[in-house]
mmCIF file of C-alpha atoms and ligand atoms in Angstrom:
data_model
loop_
_atom_site.group_PDB
_atom_site.id
_atom_site.type_symbol
_atom_site.label_atom_id
_atom_site.label_comp_id
_atom_site.label_asym_id
_atom_site.label_seq_id
_atom_site.Cartn_x
_atom_site.Cartn_y
_atom_site.Cartn_z
ATOM 1 C CA UNK A 1216 -105.152 -5.654 -103.537
ATOM 2 C CA UNK A 1217 -105.775 -5.535 -99.726
ATOM 3 C CA UNK A 1218 -108.227 -8.991 -99.473
ATOM 4 C CA UNK A 1219 -105.622 -10.489 -101.642
ATOM 5 C CA UNK A 1220 -104.357 -13.629 -100.294
ATOM 6 C CA UNK A 1221 -100.428 -14.372 -101.222
ATOM 7 C CA UNK A 1222 -99.636 -18.440 -102.137
ATOM 8 C CA UNK A 1223 -97.526 -20.384 -100.023
ATOM 9 C CA UNK A 1224 -98.533 -19.092 -96.751
ATOM 10 C CA UNK A 1225 -98.633 -21.870 -94.250
ATOM 11 C CA UNK A 1226 -100.713 -22.676 -91.215
ATOM 12 C CA UNK A 1227 -100.051 -20.490 -88.163
ATOM 13 C CA UNK A 1228 -99.272 -23.653 -86.080
ATOM 14 C CA UNK A 1229 -96.257 -24.675 -88.656
ATOM 15 C CA UNK A 1230 -94.773 -21.273 -88.246
ATOM 16 C CA UNK A 1231 -95.044 -21.513 -83.912
ATOM 17 C CA UNK A 1232 -93.192 -24.796 -84.339
ATOM 18 C CA UNK A 1233 -90.486 -23.871 -86.421
ATOM 19 C CA UNK A 1234 -90.025 -20.484 -84.379
ATOM 20 C CA UNK A 1235 -90.121 -22.768 -80.940
ATOM 21 C CA UNK A 1236 -87.645 -25.219 -82.868
ATOM 22 C CA UNK A 1237 -85.243 -22.207 -83.934
ATOM 23 C CA UNK A 1238 -85.583 -22.755 -87.370
ATOM 24 C CA UNK A 1239 -84.127 -19.569 -89.164
ATOM 25 C CA UNK A 1240 -86.331 -20.191 -92.372
ATOM 26 C CA UNK A 1241 -89.829 -20.184 -90.810
ATOM 27 C CA UNK A 1242 -88.620 -17.330 -88.388
ATOM 28 C CA UNK A 1243 -87.837 -15.199 -91.177
ATOM 29 C CA UNK A 1244 -90.956 -16.215 -93.618
ATOM 30 C CA UNK A 1245 -92.996 -15.142 -89.937
ATOM 31 C CA UNK A 1246 -91.612 -12.134 -89.554
ATOM 32 C CA UNK A 1247 -92.367 -11.289 -93.486
ATOM 33 C CA UNK A 1248 -96.055 -11.719 -92.237
ATOM 34 C CA UNK A 1249 -95.563 -9.378 -89.489
ATOM 35 C CA UNK A 1250 -94.750 -7.141 -91.749
ATOM 36 C CA UNK A 1251 -97.043 -7.496 -94.411
ATOM 37 C CA UNK A 1252 -100.143 -4.685 -94.885
ATOM 38 C CA UNK A 1253 -102.287 -7.360 -96.078
ATOM 39 C CA UNK A 1254 -105.219 -8.165 -94.206
ATOM 40 C CA UNK A 1255 -104.895 -11.990 -94.532
ATOM 41 C CA UNK A 1256 -101.419 -11.939 -93.189
ATOM 42 C CA UNK A 1257 -102.555 -9.576 -90.141
ATOM 43 C CA UNK A 1258 -104.821 -12.157 -88.942
ATOM 44 C CA UNK A 1259 -102.145 -14.864 -89.522
ATOM 45 C CA UNK A 1260 -99.643 -12.497 -87.874
ATOM 46 C CA UNK A 1261 -101.819 -11.892 -84.683
ATOM 47 C CA UNK A 1262 -102.480 -15.731 -84.468
ATOM 48 C CA UNK A 1263 -98.586 -16.555 -84.538
ATOM 49 C CA UNK A 1264 -97.518 -13.826 -82.133
ATOM 50 C CA UNK A 1265 -100.442 -14.292 -79.622
ATOM 51 C CA UNK A 1266 -99.330 -18.031 -79.776
ATOM 52 C CA UNK A 1267 -95.623 -17.472 -78.918
ATOM 53 C CA UNK A 1268 -96.130 -14.439 -76.314
ATOM 54 C CA UNK A 1269 -95.546 -17.071 -73.422
ATOM 55 C CA UNK A 1270 -92.006 -17.626 -74.807
ATOM 56 C CA UNK A 1271 -91.182 -14.355 -75.426
ATOM 57 C CA UNK A 1272 -89.310 -11.489 -73.082
ATOM 58 C CA UNK A 1273 -86.453 -13.499 -71.903
ATOM 59 C CA UNK A 1274 -83.832 -11.731 -73.594
ATOM 60 C CA UNK A 1275 -82.259 -8.716 -72.416
ATOM 61 C CA UNK A 1276 -83.060 -5.568 -74.994
ATOM 62 C CA UNK A 1277 -80.259 -3.365 -76.106
ATOM 63 C CA UNK A 1278 -81.248 0.067 -77.971
ATOM 64 C CA UNK A 1279 -78.233 1.331 -80.096
ATOM 65 C CA UNK A 1280 -78.246 4.717 -81.941
ATOM 66 C CA UNK A 1281 -75.794 7.428 -82.941
ATOM 67 C CA UNK A 1282 -75.528 9.677 -86.428
ATOM 68 C CA UNK A 1283 -74.624 8.085 -89.271
ATOM 69 C CA UNK A 1284 -70.802 7.211 -89.729
ATOM 70 C CA UNK A 1285 -70.597 7.095 -85.902
ATOM 71 C CA UNK A 1286 -69.573 2.959 -86.706
ATOM 72 C CA UNK A 1287 -72.932 1.378 -85.095
ATOM 73 C CA UNK A 1288 -72.246 -1.263 -87.808
ATOM 74 C CA UNK A 1289 -68.641 -1.790 -86.654
ATOM 75 C CA UNK A 1290 -69.419 -1.377 -83.144
ATOM 76 C CA UNK A 1291 -72.684 -3.892 -82.995
ATOM 77 C CA UNK A 1292 -70.517 -6.444 -85.259
ATOM 78 C CA UNK A 1293 -67.363 -6.201 -83.012
ATOM 79 C CA UNK A 1294 -69.887 -6.294 -79.950
ATOM 80 C CA UNK A 1295 -72.037 -9.325 -81.057
ATOM 81 C CA UNK A 1296 -69.154 -11.401 -81.685
ATOM 82 C CA UNK A 1297 -68.103 -11.040 -77.977
ATOM 83 C CA UNK A 1298 -71.697 -11.756 -76.729
ATOM 84 C CA UNK A 1299 -71.572 -14.851 -78.808
ATOM 85 C CA UNK A 1300 -68.357 -15.836 -77.587
ATOM 86 C CA UNK A 1301 -69.773 -15.598 -74.230
ATOM 87 C CA UNK A 1302 -72.446 -18.577 -75.591
ATOM 88 C CA UNK A 1303 -75.319 -15.945 -76.254
ATOM 89 C CA UNK A 1304 -77.392 -16.075 -79.549
ATOM 90 C CA UNK A 1305 -77.745 -12.363 -80.787
ATOM 91 C CA UNK A 1306 -80.763 -10.973 -82.917
ATOM 92 C CA UNK A 1307 -79.852 -7.814 -84.470
ATOM 93 C CA UNK A 1308 -83.226 -5.689 -85.785
ATOM 94 C CA UNK A 1309 -83.463 -1.916 -86.967
ATOM 95 C CA UNK A 1310 -85.552 0.974 -86.862
ATOM 96 C CA UNK A 1311 -84.848 3.200 -89.846
ATOM 97 C CA UNK A 1312 -86.986 6.524 -89.945
ATOM 98 C CA UNK A 1313 -85.116 6.987 -93.581
ATOM 99 C CA UNK A 1314 -87.078 3.760 -95.252
ATOM 100 C CA UNK A 1315 -90.387 5.622 -94.693
ATOM 101 C CA UNK A 1316 -89.665 8.707 -96.678
ATOM 102 C CA UNK A 1317 -87.164 7.040 -99.529
ATOM 103 C CA UNK A 1318 -87.993 3.700 -99.330
ATOM 104 C CA UNK A 1319 -84.381 3.109 -99.254
ATOM 105 C CA UNK A 1320 -82.535 2.826 -96.182
ATOM 106 C CA UNK A 1321 -79.625 3.922 -94.261
ATOM 107 C CA UNK A 1322 -78.961 0.983 -92.327
ATOM 108 C CA UNK A 1323 -80.134 -2.229 -94.078
ATOM 109 C CA UNK A 1324 -77.416 -2.800 -96.694
ATOM 110 C CA UNK A 1325 -76.242 -6.090 -97.058
ATOM 111 C CA UNK A 1326 -72.937 -5.545 -96.871
ATOM 112 C CA UNK A 1327 -72.699 -4.510 -92.929
ATOM 113 C CA UNK A 1328 -71.795 -6.900 -90.419
ATOM 114 C CA UNK A 1329 -70.669 -9.398 -92.771
ATOM 115 C CA UNK A 1330 -68.945 -11.363 -90.161
ATOM 116 C CA UNK A 1331 -71.750 -11.676 -87.499
ATOM 117 C CA UNK A 1332 -73.965 -12.172 -90.471
ATOM 118 C CA UNK A 1333 -72.160 -15.549 -91.253
ATOM 119 C CA UNK A 1334 -72.417 -16.957 -87.762
ATOM 120 C CA UNK A 1335 -75.122 -19.400 -87.009
ATOM 121 C CA UNK A 1336 -75.638 -17.647 -83.628
ATOM 122 C CA UNK A 1337 -76.457 -14.586 -84.999
ATOM 123 C CA UNK A 1338 -79.689 -13.322 -86.972
ATOM 124 C CA UNK A 1339 -80.062 -10.086 -88.539
ATOM 125 C CA UNK A 1340 -83.005 -8.436 -90.093
ATOM 126 C CA UNK A 1341 -83.358 -5.542 -91.678
ATOM 127 C CA UNK A 1342 -85.433 -2.601 -91.107
ATOM 128 C CA UNK A 1343 -89.206 -2.868 -91.616
ATOM 129 C CA UNK A 1344 -90.452 -0.365 -93.917
ATOM 130 C CA UNK A 1345 -94.121 1.561 -93.293
ATOM 131 C CA UNK A 1346 -96.083 4.314 -93.476
ATOM 132 C CA UNK A 1347 -95.300 6.046 -90.016
ATOM 133 C CA UNK A 1348 -93.167 5.231 -87.328
ATOM 134 C CA UNK A 1349 -95.513 3.770 -85.135
ATOM 135 C CA UNK A 1350 -96.744 1.324 -87.776
ATOM 136 C CA UNK A 1351 -92.819 0.187 -88.346
ATOM 137 C CA UNK A 1352 -92.169 0.509 -84.087
ATOM 138 C CA UNK A 1353 -94.763 -2.111 -83.886
ATOM 139 C CA UNK A 1354 -93.441 -4.417 -86.562
ATOM 140 C CA UNK A 1355 -90.054 -4.469 -84.716
ATOM 141 C CA UNK A 1356 -91.548 -5.136 -81.532
ATOM 142 C CA UNK A 1357 -93.210 -7.981 -82.376
ATOM 143 C CA UNK A 1358 -90.374 -9.327 -84.567
ATOM 144 C CA UNK A 1359 -88.461 -8.769 -81.251
ATOM 145 C CA UNK A 1360 -90.770 -10.847 -79.647
ATOM 146 C CA UNK A 1361 -90.755 -14.180 -82.271
ATOM 147 C CA UNK A 1362 -86.754 -13.591 -82.004
ATOM 148 C CA UNK A 1363 -87.165 -14.015 -78.373
ATOM 149 C CA UNK A 1364 -89.351 -17.059 -78.846
ATOM 150 C CA UNK A 1365 -86.579 -18.283 -81.618
ATOM 151 C CA UNK A 1366 -84.167 -18.598 -78.479
ATOM 152 C CA UNK A 1367 -82.139 -15.621 -79.336
ATOM 153 C CA UNK A 1368 -81.589 -13.957 -75.661
ATOM 154 C CA UNK A 1369 -79.967 -10.484 -76.230
ATOM 155 C CA UNK A 1370 -82.207 -8.317 -79.212
ATOM 156 C CA UNK A 1371 -79.670 -5.406 -80.436
ATOM 157 C CA UNK A 1372 -82.274 -2.971 -81.613
ATOM 158 C CA UNK A 1373 -80.401 -0.242 -83.886
ATOM 159 C CA UNK A 1374 -81.533 3.165 -84.859
ATOM 160 C CA UNK A 1375 -80.056 6.171 -86.713
ATOM 161 C CA UNK A 1376 -79.532 9.134 -84.216
ATOM 162 C CA UNK A 1377 -81.202 11.574 -85.971
ATOM 163 C CA UNK A 1378 -83.736 12.308 -84.114
ATOM 164 C CA UNK A 1379 -87.213 10.565 -84.633
ATOM 165 C CA UNK A 1380 -87.025 7.016 -83.905
ATOM 166 C CA UNK A 1381 -84.972 7.320 -80.552
ATOM 167 C CA UNK A 1382 -87.994 7.189 -78.084
ATOM 168 C CA UNK A 1383 -89.551 4.352 -80.357
ATOM 169 C CA UNK A 1384 -86.230 2.162 -79.649
ATOM 170 C CA UNK A 1385 -86.207 3.501 -75.908
ATOM 171 C CA UNK A 1386 -89.696 2.339 -75.490
ATOM 172 C CA UNK A 1387 -89.249 -0.666 -76.615
ATOM 173 C CA UNK A 1388 -85.597 -1.870 -74.898
ATOM 174 C CA UNK A 1389 -83.886 -2.528 -71.601
ATOM 175 C CA UNK A 1390 -80.694 -0.631 -71.757
ATOM 176 C CA UNK A 1391 -79.905 2.811 -74.351
ATOM 177 C CA UNK A 1392 -76.443 2.945 -75.748
ATOM 178 C CA UNK A 1393 -75.341 6.036 -77.189
ATOM 179 C CA UNK A 1394 -72.646 5.923 -79.874
ATOM 180 C CA UNK A 1395 -70.652 9.285 -80.205
ATOM 181 C CA UNK A 1396 -67.467 10.278 -81.489
ATOM 182 C CA UNK A 1397 -64.756 12.905 -79.985
ATOM 183 C CA UNK A 1398 -63.567 16.252 -81.340
ATOM 184 C CA UNK A 1399 -66.734 16.025 -84.220
ATOM 185 C CA UNK A 1400 -66.934 19.726 -83.603
ATOM 186 C CA UNK A 1401 -69.317 20.756 -81.204
ATOM 187 C CA UNK A 1402 -68.569 17.885 -78.470
ATOM 188 C CA UNK A 1403 -72.476 17.168 -77.814
ATOM 189 C CA UNK A 1404 -72.841 17.030 -81.665
ATOM 190 C CA UNK A 1405 -76.038 17.931 -82.396
ATOM 191 C CA UNK A 1406 -77.505 15.227 -80.550
ATOM 192 C CA UNK A 1407 -80.493 16.400 -78.751
ATOM 193 C CA UNK A 1408 -80.498 16.286 -75.074
ATOM 194 C CA UNK A 1409 -83.727 14.552 -74.920
ATOM 195 C CA UNK A 1410 -81.723 11.341 -76.482
ATOM 196 C CA UNK A 1411 -78.686 12.154 -73.989
ATOM 197 C CA UNK A 1412 -81.336 11.952 -71.304
ATOM 198 C CA UNK A 1413 -82.253 8.465 -72.568
ATOM 199 C CA UNK A 1414 -79.188 7.007 -72.393
ATOM 200 C CA UNK A 1415 -77.876 4.300 -69.871
ATOM 201 C CA UNK A 1416 -74.224 4.479 -71.406
ATOM 202 C CA UNK A 1417 -72.781 6.811 -73.708
ATOM 203 C CA UNK A 1418 -69.730 5.436 -75.386
ATOM 204 C CA UNK A 1419 -67.281 7.173 -77.622
ATOM 205 C CA UNK A 1420 -66.385 5.507 -80.292
ATOM 206 C CA UNK A 1421 -63.046 5.662 -82.719
ATOM 207 C CA UNK A 1422 -61.035 5.804 -79.644
ATOM 208 C CA UNK A 1423 -57.976 4.644 -81.269
ATOM 209 C CA UNK A 1424 -54.933 6.452 -83.112
ATOM 210 C CA UNK A 1425 -54.405 9.916 -82.627
ATOM 211 C CA UNK A 1426 -58.014 10.482 -81.662
ATOM 212 C CA UNK A 1427 -57.143 8.467 -78.258
ATOM 213 C CA UNK A 1428 -56.567 11.759 -76.101
ATOM 214 C CA UNK A 1429 -59.440 13.633 -77.773
ATOM 215 C CA UNK A 1430 -61.994 10.609 -76.916
ATOM 216 C CA UNK A 1431 -60.543 10.781 -73.240
ATOM 217 C CA UNK A 1432 -61.046 14.325 -72.932
ATOM 218 C CA UNK A 1433 -64.771 14.066 -74.841
ATOM 219 C CA UNK A 1434 -65.461 11.334 -72.018
ATOM 220 C CA UNK A 1435 -65.222 13.931 -69.148
ATOM 221 C CA UNK A 1436 -67.274 16.470 -71.147
ATOM 222 C CA UNK A 1437 -69.975 14.138 -71.208
ATOM 223 C CA UNK A 1438 -69.484 12.529 -67.647
ATOM 224 C CA UNK A 1439 -69.968 16.204 -66.388
ATOM 225 C CA UNK A 1440 -72.958 16.828 -69.047
ATOM 226 C CA UNK A 1441 -74.847 13.833 -67.852
ATOM 227 C CA UNK A 1442 -74.160 14.751 -64.273
ATOM 228 C CA UNK A 1443 -76.828 17.327 -65.020
ATOM 229 C CA UNK A 1444 -79.544 15.327 -65.873
ATOM 230 C CA UNK A 1445 -81.932 14.171 -62.859
ATOM 231 C CA UNK A 1446 -81.266 10.827 -61.186
ATOM 232 C CA UNK A 1447 -83.182 8.145 -63.430
ATOM 233 C CA UNK A 1448 -86.169 6.497 -62.196
ATOM 234 C CA UNK A 1449 -83.593 3.066 -62.647
ATOM 235 C CA UNK A 1450 -81.577 4.148 -59.990
ATOM 236 C CA UNK A 1451 -78.758 3.849 -62.578
ATOM 237 C CA UNK A 1452 -75.950 6.635 -62.758
ATOM 238 C CA UNK A 1453 -75.082 6.509 -66.849
ATOM 239 C CA UNK A 1454 -71.778 5.493 -67.538
ATOM 240 C CA UNK A 1455 -68.845 7.291 -70.174
ATOM 241 C CA UNK A 1456 -66.676 4.848 -71.727
ATOM 242 C CA UNK A 1457 -64.520 4.837 -74.861
ATOM 243 C CA UNK A 1458 -64.109 2.130 -77.288
ATOM 244 C CA UNK A 1459 -62.912 1.275 -80.592
ATOM 245 C CA UNK A 1460 -65.084 -0.726 -82.693
ATOM 246 C CA UNK A 1461 -62.475 -1.204 -85.405
ATOM 247 C CA UNK A 1462 -59.795 -2.433 -82.913
ATOM 248 C CA UNK A 1463 -62.074 -4.429 -80.643
ATOM 249 C CA UNK A 1464 -61.005 -2.195 -77.016
ATOM 250 C CA UNK A 1465 -63.527 -1.367 -75.079
ATOM 251 C CA UNK A 1466 -66.315 -3.660 -76.348
ATOM 252 C CA UNK A 1467 -66.116 -6.307 -73.363
ATOM 253 C CA UNK A 1468 -66.652 -3.617 -70.915
ATOM 254 C CA UNK A 1469 -69.793 -2.471 -72.486
ATOM 255 C CA UNK A 1470 -71.347 -5.700 -71.973
ATOM 256 C CA UNK A 1471 -69.715 -5.787 -68.216
ATOM 257 C CA UNK A 1472 -71.401 -2.607 -67.900
ATOM 258 C CA UNK A 1473 -74.811 -3.819 -69.071
ATOM 259 C CA UNK A 1474 -73.999 -6.861 -66.664
ATOM 260 C CA UNK A 1475 -73.924 -4.457 -64.000
ATOM 261 C CA UNK A 1476 -77.163 -2.327 -64.970
ATOM 262 C CA UNK A 1477 -79.006 -5.945 -65.178
ATOM 263 C CA UNK A 1478 -78.144 -6.674 -61.451
ATOM 264 C CA UNK A 1479 -79.062 -3.166 -60.367
ATOM 265 C CA UNK A 1480 -82.597 -3.134 -61.686
ATOM 266 C CA UNK A 1481 -83.367 -6.933 -61.015
ATOM 267 C CA UNK A 1482 -82.907 -6.304 -57.469
ATOM 268 C CA UNK A 1483 -84.503 -2.682 -56.916
ATOM 269 C CA UNK A 1484 -87.357 -4.060 -59.053
ATOM 270 C CA UNK A 1485 -87.182 -1.687 -61.988
ATOM 271 C CA UNK A 1486 -86.440 -4.097 -64.817
ATOM 272 C CA UNK A 1487 -90.052 -5.952 -64.323
ATOM 273 C CA UNK A 1488 -91.420 -2.256 -63.591
ATOM 274 C CA UNK A 1489 -90.259 -0.945 -66.998
ATOM 275 C CA UNK A 1490 -91.152 -4.072 -68.759
ATOM 276 C CA UNK A 1491 -94.833 -3.357 -67.841
ATOM 277 C CA UNK A 1492 -95.083 0.249 -68.192
ATOM 278 C CA UNK A 1493 -93.647 -0.516 -71.636
ATOM 279 C CA UNK A 1494 -96.349 -3.152 -72.496
ATOM 280 C CA UNK A 1495 -99.356 -0.991 -71.723
ATOM 281 C CA UNK A 1496 -97.667 1.726 -73.856
ATOM 282 C CA UNK A 1497 -97.468 -0.449 -76.204
ATOM 283 C CA UNK A 1498 -100.966 -1.278 -76.314
ATOM 284 C CA UNK A 1499 -101.946 2.677 -76.371
ATOM 285 C CA UNK A 1500 -99.607 3.116 -79.648
ATOM 286 C CA UNK A 1501 -101.159 0.153 -81.166
ATOM 287 C CA UNK A 1502 -104.570 2.045 -80.635
ATOM 288 C CA UNK A 1503 -103.661 5.197 -81.733
ATOM 289 C CA UNK A 1504 -102.153 3.615 -84.975
ATOM 290 C CA UNK A 1505 -105.380 1.795 -85.669
ATOM 291 C CA UNK A 1506 -107.708 4.639 -85.032
ATOM 292 C CA UNK A 1507 -105.361 6.683 -87.182
ATOM 293 C CA UNK A 1508 -105.574 3.997 -90.044
ATOM 294 C CA UNK A 1509 -109.458 3.448 -89.685
ATOM 295 C CA UNK A 1510 -109.621 7.396 -90.037
ATOM 296 C CA UNK A 1511 -107.436 8.335 -92.707
ATOM 297 C CA UNK A 1512 -108.126 5.014 -94.833
ATOM 298 C CA UNK A 1513 -111.467 5.820 -95.300
ATOM 299 C CA UNK A 1514 -112.528 6.772 -98.899
ATOM 300 C CA UNK A 1515 -115.216 8.973 -97.824
ATOM 301 C CA UNK A 1516 -113.215 10.658 -95.299
ATOM 302 C CA UNK A 1517 -110.690 11.231 -97.569
ATOM 303 C CA UNK A 1518 -112.569 13.040 -100.297
ATOM 304 C CA UNK A 1519 -114.214 15.014 -97.718
ATOM 305 C CA UNK A 1520 -110.822 16.289 -96.113
ATOM 306 C CA UNK A 1521 -109.762 17.230 -99.857
ATOM 307 C CA UNK A 1522 -113.450 19.572 -99.578
ATOM 308 C CA UNK A 1523 -112.522 20.807 -96.380
ATOM 309 C CA UNK A 1524 -109.054 22.108 -97.456
ATOM 310 C CA UNK A 1525 -110.679 23.823 -100.252
ATOM 311 C CA UNK A 1526 -112.918 25.515 -97.785
ATOM 312 C CA UNK A 1527 -110.238 26.274 -95.351
ATOM 313 C CA UNK A 1528 -108.217 28.055 -97.662
ATOM 314 C CA UNK A 1529 -111.224 30.106 -99.092
ATOM 315 C CA UNK A 1530 -112.427 30.948 -95.585
ATOM 316 C CA UNK A 1531 -115.416 29.501 -95.958
ATOM 317 C CA UNK A 1532 -114.928 27.187 -92.539
ATOM 318 C CA UNK A 1533 -112.294 27.872 -89.794
ATOM 319 C CA UNK A 1534 -109.598 24.483 -89.326
ATOM 320 C CA UNK A 1535 -110.867 24.207 -85.654
ATOM 321 C CA UNK A 1536 -114.492 23.540 -87.003
ATOM 322 C CA UNK A 1537 -113.368 21.880 -90.091
ATOM 323 C CA UNK A 1538 -111.641 19.092 -87.847
ATOM 324 C CA UNK A 1539 -115.033 18.958 -85.669
ATOM 325 C CA UNK A 1540 -117.414 18.299 -88.757
ATOM 326 C CA UNK A 1541 -115.519 15.635 -90.226
ATOM 327 C CA UNK A 1542 -114.898 14.153 -86.604
ATOM 328 C CA UNK A 1543 -119.055 14.255 -86.084
ATOM 329 C CA UNK A 1544 -119.119 12.482 -89.613
ATOM 330 C CA UNK A 1545 -116.226 9.640 -88.591
ATOM 331 C CA UNK A 1546 -118.248 8.842 -85.071
ATOM 332 C CA UNK A 1547 -121.753 8.443 -86.813
ATOM 333 C CA UNK A 1548 -120.050 6.227 -89.477
ATOM 334 C CA UNK A 1549 -118.547 3.856 -86.993
HETATM 335 P P1 GDP B 1799 -72.244 3.525 -88.998
HETATM 336 O O1 GDP B 1799 -73.198 4.573 -90.193
HETATM 337 O O2 GDP B 1799 -72.577 4.368 -87.503
HETATM 338 O O3 GDP B 1799 -73.420 2.216 -88.970
HETATM 339 O O4 GDP B 1799 -70.959 3.667 -89.251
HETATM 340 P P2 GDP B 1799 -70.128 2.486 -89.689
HETATM 341 O O5 GDP B 1799 -69.906 1.433 -88.871
HETATM 342 O O6 GDP B 1799 -70.140 1.694 -90.742
HETATM 343 O O7 GDP B 1799 -68.470 2.916 -89.389
HETATM 344 C C1 GDP B 1799 -68.364 4.111 -90.738
HETATM 345 C C2 GDP B 1799 -66.878 4.091 -90.862
HETATM 346 O O8 GDP B 1799 -66.119 4.476 -89.478
HETATM 347 C C3 GDP B 1799 -66.405 3.232 -91.313
HETATM 348 O O9 GDP B 1799 -65.729 3.698 -92.354
HETATM 349 C C4 GDP B 1799 -65.543 2.476 -90.296
HETATM 350 O O10 GDP B 1799 -64.412 1.696 -90.606
HETATM 351 C C5 GDP B 1799 -65.201 3.339 -89.293
HETATM 352 N N1 GDP B 1799 -65.029 3.115 -87.954
HETATM 353 C C6 GDP B 1799 -65.813 2.584 -86.890
HETATM 354 N N2 GDP B 1799 -65.455 2.249 -86.040
HETATM 355 C C7 GDP B 1799 -64.299 2.869 -86.049
HETATM 356 C C8 GDP B 1799 -63.223 2.923 -84.890
HETATM 357 O O11 GDP B 1799 -63.252 2.135 -83.304
HETATM 358 N N3 GDP B 1799 -62.050 3.569 -85.401
HETATM 359 C C9 GDP B 1799 -61.817 4.019 -86.298
HETATM 360 N N4 GDP B 1799 -60.820 4.643 -86.726
HETATM 361 N N5 GDP B 1799 -63.058 3.945 -87.414
HETATM 362 C C10 GDP B 1799 -64.262 3.022 -87.383
#
């Protein structure tokens, strides 16, 4: 199966030419190749990504997270339309941890962001699926590079705020936005401290109707909560604001704050420093993924692992010794 070569694949040069001309069809087809696990596609994907690399990196990358129901898709639609009105081209990608387990997806259904999806200047791509979060993140990272080469100048990477994929999104974006709700029981809503700490901006969404007063209170509480964290490396102090995605209130303010952030990090050198660190991290993540793939993908290793599992249960071998043995065997085989 892995050596199967799908029909209808073009030469790398044709995808590259298409992407650089902002051809959406060829962009989509190239992304499908990046997402594919077929060996022949992996080779093609590497060639495409390597060639477009000099044309990538020119966008501003924003990570957006929040629990299901907080209003991510409504917000992204309003925000995306606002950006397009400012003359931007916007690509919306997602990392959806649920798609690994269920092959279904919390984020990817087609009825979302209908108005935005119909706009020429917007490109929406549902989440890649994969076996590991690292694998999915790699694919989304490469998809982002292709979108940049196709001329999208703001990339929004959405993830569902349930505590698994935020770090992956944070590691590939310039600005991290956390959407929250006021008055949903505990003011900090089970959003983990680590996620709050990553946020450059917290937006209390659904600040409309009866919810306005509560949202203002929540804003103060989050402002106090964020003060406790040490100063971020970027030199930026995270801001908290209220918004109503559905009524299009406070959306322009978010873009203004992004602009303030960009100005600061351009001037103090953090923007470039962070991008460079992210690139290095990305290489190590890739190495980790490939190593895991090499090890667990080997039939010999997996049958030996089954034997070792039994031996551990029957106390014939200690888990540490078992790990040592199999790694020795692996080292000899490479
Ligand atoms: P997601 O799961 O985070 O993507 O959330 P959705 O964008 O699908 O929104 C969940 C629900 O909240 C939908 O019924 C939206 O219409 C509603 N919603 C989203 N934003 C707002 C808002 O600003 N105000 C109000 N009142 N409802 C909103």
